[in-house]
Amino acid sequence: MKRVFVLALSLILISPHAAAAPKAVPVGLGSIYSAPVGSESVVQSGRNLIYIANTSSSSSDISLTAFDLSGAQTWQRTIDSGADEVFTASTIDFQGNIWLTGSAALLNPTETPTSTAGIDNPDNVVSETSTALRQDMSYLALWKISPTGELVATYLAPRTENGLSEIPMASSISATNSGISIVGSLTTRPFFISASTVGIFSKMVFIGTSKSEFNSVVRHSDGSSTIYGSSAEALAGKKAAGLRDGVLIRISKTGAITKLVRSSAPKASRSWISGDSSFLASGPVITGKVTETAITKFTSVFAPTWTLRIPSVGPSRTLSANGNSYLALSSKSAITGISKWKPSAPALLVITFDNKGVITAATALPGLVTPISLQYSKERGVTGLASASDGTVSIFTLVSR
């Protein structure tokens, strides 16, 4: 009995120390730099930051402007076919090429002869009817720009066989040596499509109806892809558990759904709006009047390894780099694990996590509110693009000047 008492006493004395919460980290200050007026996206290619914007002249065009580490402009390129073209998503490949996708029109509409397309509808969904927004912008376009700013190629996905008359709104693009993956939506349904690096498109795959949404895609080296999104309907035989669930979908290189996992909460609306190749995802969890951002690190088979919910407002962005996980979000309340943070209005905060999901740093960017993108390069470290409350856009780093 004495031995049992001593053992129990030892456990009581040890437990508070073993279960002690990590010490709260103080908020540091990052650095903010002006971005070219109208910038909508930014990517890093080698030592250059490339800002991308949609512009208007006699037609809708796309502008790319590159700046080196010193802030000097190294090149500028305008994509102008004479017809309208608008980019909606951007990425870079391992060679530093910039890939853009969006919607385009043709001066003399003809199908791209080297491309093949068709329809795949694994859920046997009957599309809801809708009115086309603009017939002349109903081509899904893919642009390749070299690291030095040369327009290498423009590819258009054929639409005759698909019967598409709506504008395809691409929401995300991912490029690897195995090809390109794109997700987005038409008026009535989300889509997935892939392409080779020379512009040969796969079948366009439609999954669900307008009750589902694809926000981010990551292409893997084997040609498969992971889609991050949300759905308020049954997909691949799995019904919605909440008002709206976050969904992770694995698509094979042939366009088939091989795995689908739903992330749900009772009477809540959830969505994964950002995700990367390390299976780090973030998105809102809305329950009644309470809004939080969930950040979760998944395994390659979509099993969560750690997760955390943080009070927030608006969108978020995630990034995995240097063994850390980064979350950029708009916050207006105190956050457990972070000291000296309680803004009076929504403000941008970037939180750093270790490989176990423990908060190790927090960086404030005064004046900025909404994250647009996060990226990393060995030359610049972690950088991001964000907007202020008045809509102006700036680039930021996590290092104080």
XYZ file of C-alpha atoms in Angstrom:
401
model
C 0.000 0.000 0.000
C 2.819 2.390 0.871
C 4.434 1.667 -2.477
C 1.192 2.443 -4.316
C 0.790 5.706 -2.373
C 4.347 6.804 -3.175
C 3.863 5.994 -6.863
C 0.582 7.927 -7.003
C 2.152 10.903 -5.241
C 5.044 10.853 -7.709
C 2.651 10.927 -10.654
C 0.746 13.866 -9.148
C 3.966 15.817 -8.667
C 5.254 15.018 -12.155
C 2.025 15.502 -14.144
C 1.726 19.313 -13.950
C 5.226 19.691 -15.371
C 4.690 17.093 -18.103
C 1.359 18.590 -19.201
C 2.388 22.219 -18.928
C 1.326 24.291 -21.912
C 4.097 25.767 -24.059
C 5.063 29.297 -23.103
C 3.201 31.946 -25.094
C 5.283 33.548 -27.829
C 5.342 37.346 -28.201
C 4.306 38.996 -31.441
C 7.151 40.271 -33.600
C 7.033 42.734 -36.464
C 7.623 41.887 -40.107
C 8.497 44.214 -42.970
C 6.157 45.649 -45.590
C 7.100 46.834 -49.086
C 5.065 48.468 -51.822
C 3.842 46.278 -54.673
C 3.122 47.532 -58.192
C -0.353 49.049 -58.444
C -2.956 46.478 -59.398
C -0.909 43.416 -58.400
C -3.144 40.379 -57.924
C -0.575 37.623 -57.474
C 3.146 37.154 -56.912
C 5.512 34.226 -57.475
C 9.208 33.754 -56.775
C 11.475 32.551 -59.553
C 15.107 32.376 -58.479
C 16.184 35.804 -57.260
C 13.168 37.538 -58.803
C 9.754 38.393 -57.412
C 7.251 38.454 -60.264
C 4.090 40.493 -59.773
C 1.115 39.600 -61.958
C -1.897 41.761 -62.773
C -4.838 41.926 -65.144
C -4.821 45.157 -67.141
C -7.048 46.865 -69.700
C -6.267 48.721 -72.905
C -8.152 48.050 -76.121
C -8.560 44.537 -74.711
C -8.073 42.746 -71.401
C -4.401 41.823 -71.018
C -2.010 40.322 -68.448
C 1.048 42.115 -67.083
C 4.079 40.527 -65.385
C 6.823 42.593 -63.741
C 9.964 41.124 -62.141
C 12.124 42.715 -59.432
C 15.424 41.404 -58.063
C 16.654 41.333 -54.454
C 17.733 44.978 -54.616
C 14.270 46.075 -55.732
C 15.389 46.894 -59.272
C 13.061 45.939 -62.119
C 14.651 43.176 -64.212
C 11.957 42.621 -66.830
C 8.366 43.357 -67.757
C 6.025 41.436 -70.053
C 2.490 42.084 -71.304
C 0.453 39.197 -72.671
C -1.752 40.716 -75.374
C -3.118 38.550 -78.157
C -5.420 41.292 -79.394
C -8.384 39.467 -77.855
C -9.410 39.417 -74.197
C -7.491 37.276 -71.709
C -7.628 37.215 -67.906
C -5.467 35.200 -65.521
C -6.981 33.868 -62.293
C -4.248 31.591 -60.890
C -0.454 31.338 -61.055
C 2.423 29.059 -60.072
C 6.031 28.230 -60.961
C 7.643 24.915 -61.882
C 10.973 23.474 -60.744
C 12.794 25.204 -63.609
C 11.496 28.623 -62.572
C 9.002 28.952 -65.439
C 5.840 30.886 -64.598
C 2.537 29.205 -65.439
C -0.715 31.160 -65.575
C -4.239 29.949 -66.167
C -7.459 31.826 -66.728
C -10.073 32.647 -69.343
C -9.479 33.819 -72.895
C -11.164 34.722 -76.143
C -9.966 34.194 -79.697
C -9.833 36.667 -82.567
C -10.776 33.821 -84.917
C -11.966 30.965 -82.694
C -10.432 27.630 -83.642
C -9.727 24.599 -81.517
C -6.143 23.824 -80.519
C -5.266 20.922 -82.872
C -2.751 19.279 -80.522
C -5.147 19.014 -77.590
C -7.638 16.303 -76.722
C -10.629 16.702 -74.446
C -13.783 14.976 -73.334
C -16.066 14.630 -70.370
C -15.782 12.474 -67.289
C -18.595 12.563 -64.733
C -17.882 10.033 -61.945
C -20.893 11.121 -59.856
C -23.382 11.005 -62.773
C -24.445 14.563 -61.994
C -27.019 16.263 -64.203
C -25.809 19.816 -64.715
C -28.104 22.670 -63.747
C -28.912 25.035 -66.614
C -27.425 28.524 -66.561
C -26.870 31.534 -68.766
C -23.395 31.942 -70.223
C -21.634 35.019 -68.891
C -19.615 35.795 -72.043
C -19.363 33.577 -75.055
C -16.081 35.118 -76.214
C -14.259 34.345 -72.947
C -15.222 30.686 -72.662
C -11.797 29.185 -73.349
C -9.663 27.856 -70.505
C -6.180 29.228 -71.200
C -2.702 28.219 -70.080
C 0.329 30.494 -70.475
C 3.991 29.571 -69.985
C 6.522 32.354 -69.322
C 10.265 31.735 -68.982
C 12.267 32.903 -65.918
C 13.544 35.794 -68.064
C 10.056 36.944 -69.046
C 9.648 35.440 -72.516
C 6.179 34.191 -73.428
C 7.028 30.606 -74.358
C 3.573 29.323 -75.256
C -0.172 29.864 -75.027
C -2.461 26.833 -74.882
C -6.260 26.739 -75.070
C -8.357 23.811 -73.897
C -10.846 22.800 -76.618
C -14.477 23.239 -75.679
C -16.449 21.770 -78.601
C -16.519 18.215 -77.263
C -17.257 19.444 -73.739
C -20.083 21.670 -74.914
C -18.790 24.490 -72.742
C -20.367 27.890 -73.248
C -19.679 29.283 -69.773
C -16.544 31.082 -68.661
C -14.216 28.596 -66.928
C -13.020 30.307 -63.741
C -9.766 28.618 -62.721
C -9.068 28.926 -58.994
C -5.721 27.118 -58.671
C -2.882 25.697 -60.764
C 0.042 23.425 -59.903
C 3.008 22.477 -62.096
C 5.572 19.671 -61.824
C 7.742 17.803 -64.306
C 4.799 15.426 -64.782
C 2.526 18.177 -66.085
C -0.030 20.765 -65.022
C -3.161 20.421 -62.863
C -5.938 23.023 -62.775
C -9.144 23.289 -60.744
C -11.936 25.809 -60.922
C -15.607 26.147 -61.640
C -18.153 26.799 -64.305
C -21.414 28.454 -63.322
C -22.965 25.106 -62.477
C -20.164 22.787 -61.349
C -16.512 22.520 -60.334
C -13.954 20.976 -62.652
C -10.508 19.382 -62.699
C -8.294 19.203 -65.763
C -4.652 18.374 -66.374
C -2.285 19.147 -69.214
C 1.129 18.085 -70.390
C 3.949 20.618 -70.377
C 3.408 21.046 -74.129
C -0.274 21.872 -73.792
C -2.055 18.582 -74.445
C -5.124 18.660 -72.195
C -6.753 15.689 -70.511
C -10.457 15.087 -70.190
C -12.198 17.708 -68.088
C -13.541 15.990 -64.977
C -16.702 17.335 -63.363
C -17.328 16.401 -59.725
C -20.584 17.457 -58.085
C -22.653 20.572 -58.782
C -22.523 24.212 -57.723
C -22.915 22.927 -54.146
C -19.230 21.925 -54.279
C -16.159 24.126 -54.683
C -12.493 23.440 -55.497
C -10.117 26.051 -54.058
C -6.605 24.641 -54.346
C -4.808 21.878 -56.221
C -1.396 20.262 -55.826
C 0.107 18.084 -58.547
C 2.422 15.292 -57.421
C 5.441 13.847 -59.216
C 3.547 10.661 -60.163
C 0.926 12.667 -62.060
C -1.772 12.383 -59.391
C -3.296 15.474 -57.777
C -4.755 16.528 -54.436
C -7.730 18.892 -54.414
C -8.647 21.033 -51.404
C -12.197 22.378 -51.302
C -15.665 22.093 -49.803
C -19.005 20.486 -50.500
C -22.590 20.564 -49.243
C -23.607 17.479 -51.220
C -22.721 13.804 -51.462
C -19.502 13.129 -53.384
C -18.114 9.715 -54.284
C -20.838 8.147 -52.146
C -19.960 10.162 -49.021
C -22.684 12.446 -47.688
C -22.201 15.818 -46.017
C -22.042 15.575 -42.219
C -22.197 19.307 -41.465
C -23.911 22.186 -43.221
C -20.880 22.201 -45.501
C -17.768 20.026 -45.197
C -14.177 20.572 -46.146
C -13.081 17.956 -48.680
C -9.741 16.489 -49.706
C -9.809 14.577 -52.977
C -7.077 12.487 -54.586
C -7.270 12.312 -58.382
C -5.205 9.738 -60.269
C -3.180 10.675 -63.332
C -6.016 9.233 -65.424
C -8.578 11.542 -63.790
C -10.277 9.046 -61.466
C -11.164 9.755 -57.830
C -9.064 7.383 -55.713
C -9.713 8.880 -52.271
C -12.070 11.426 -50.723
C -12.088 12.565 -47.090
C -14.590 14.979 -45.541
C -13.739 17.317 -42.636
C -16.904 18.251 -40.768
C -18.289 19.747 -37.579
C -21.900 19.538 -36.295
C -24.078 22.373 -37.642
C -20.974 24.046 -39.062
C -19.812 25.197 -42.473
C -16.241 24.160 -43.277
C -13.933 24.573 -46.232
C -10.297 23.985 -47.128
C -9.257 27.112 -49.037
C -5.474 26.659 -48.957
C -3.308 23.557 -49.199
C 0.222 22.608 -50.236
C 2.327 19.655 -51.356
C 3.127 18.745 -47.729
C -0.608 18.253 -47.076
C -0.876 21.318 -44.864
C -4.366 22.807 -45.170
C -6.314 25.709 -43.734
C -9.825 27.054 -44.006
C -12.780 28.511 -42.120
C -14.963 26.748 -39.576
C -18.179 28.740 -39.154
C -20.549 27.686 -36.377
C -23.384 30.135 -35.853
C -21.762 33.538 -35.309
C -18.357 32.067 -34.418
C -15.669 31.963 -37.110
C -12.371 30.145 -36.695
C -9.586 29.085 -39.023
C -8.621 25.426 -38.874
C -5.057 24.470 -39.768
C -4.336 20.763 -40.118
C -1.283 18.775 -41.152
C -2.318 15.594 -42.960
C -0.384 12.542 -44.062
C -0.306 11.500 -47.711
C -3.341 9.277 -47.032
C -5.266 12.230 -45.543
C -4.905 11.201 -41.894
C -4.496 14.252 -39.602
C -1.250 14.403 -37.598
C -2.047 17.661 -35.797
C -4.737 20.305 -35.975
C -5.606 23.614 -34.363
C -8.452 26.122 -34.543
C -7.764 29.838 -34.233
C -10.279 32.719 -33.943
C -10.221 34.612 -37.237
C -12.047 36.552 -39.903
C -11.699 36.137 -43.641
C -9.403 33.904 -45.701
C -6.130 32.221 -44.775
C -3.038 30.892 -46.538
C -0.643 28.085 -45.605
C 2.954 27.231 -46.433
C 5.368 24.433 -45.510
C 9.060 25.381 -45.605
C 12.285 24.589 -43.737
C 10.571 22.052 -41.484
C 8.018 24.630 -40.318
C 4.376 25.312 -41.098
C 3.140 28.855 -41.667
C -0.382 30.236 -41.450
C -1.351 33.732 -42.599
C -4.777 34.888 -41.459
C -6.833 37.925 -40.542
C -7.452 38.162 -36.800
C -9.230 40.576 -34.486
C -9.067 38.785 -31.130
C -6.591 37.279 -28.689
C -5.054 33.917 -29.620
C -4.029 31.257 -27.120
C -0.272 30.724 -27.240
C 0.469 34.249 -28.501
C 1.058 37.145 -26.118
C 0.554 40.859 -26.756
C -1.927 40.267 -29.560
C -5.456 41.698 -29.407
C -6.111 44.069 -32.306
C -9.104 46.405 -32.257
C -9.824 45.700 -35.938
C -9.037 42.813 -38.310
C -5.282 42.611 -38.891
C -2.887 40.277 -40.678
C -0.912 37.821 -38.556
C 1.499 35.098 -39.689
C 1.917 32.201 -37.241
C 4.842 29.753 -37.352
C 4.419 26.150 -36.145
C 6.975 23.403 -35.589
C 6.534 19.877 -36.954
C 4.260 18.968 -34.025
C 1.916 21.906 -34.447
C 3.330 23.985 -31.584
C 3.345 27.752 -32.117
C 6.951 28.972 -32.188
C 6.561 32.503 -33.576
C 3.994 35.109 -34.572
C 4.551 38.065 -36.881
C 2.335 41.128 -37.223
C 2.162 43.236 -40.387
C 0.559 46.549 -39.321
C -1.829 48.008 -41.876
C -2.370 44.760 -43.775
C -5.553 42.725 -43.352
C -6.178 39.976 -45.899
C -3.574 37.409 -47.011
C -3.426 36.689 -50.734
C -0.443 34.336 -51.006
C 2.535 32.875 -49.155
C 5.743 31.591 -50.761
C 9.303 30.687 -49.886
C 12.676 30.868 -51.590
C 16.160 30.347 -50.213
C 17.106 33.818 -51.442
C 14.271 35.693 -49.714
C 12.848 33.320 -47.121
C 9.102 33.521 -46.462
C 7.293 36.309 -48.288
C 3.663 37.022 -48.949
C 1.189 39.273 -50.678
C -1.646 40.887 -48.717
C -4.155 43.694 -49.001
C -5.041 46.549 -46.668
C -8.571 47.609 -45.743
C -8.587 50.118 -48.622
C -7.686 47.415 -51.142
C -4.065 48.436 -51.725
C -1.688 45.494 -52.008
C 1.780 45.084 -50.463
C 4.488 42.457 -50.241
C 5.706 41.417 -46.794
C 8.454 39.385 -45.136
C 8.732 37.926 -41.652
C 12.015 39.727 -40.983
C 11.956 43.165 -39.377
C 13.895 45.896 -41.171
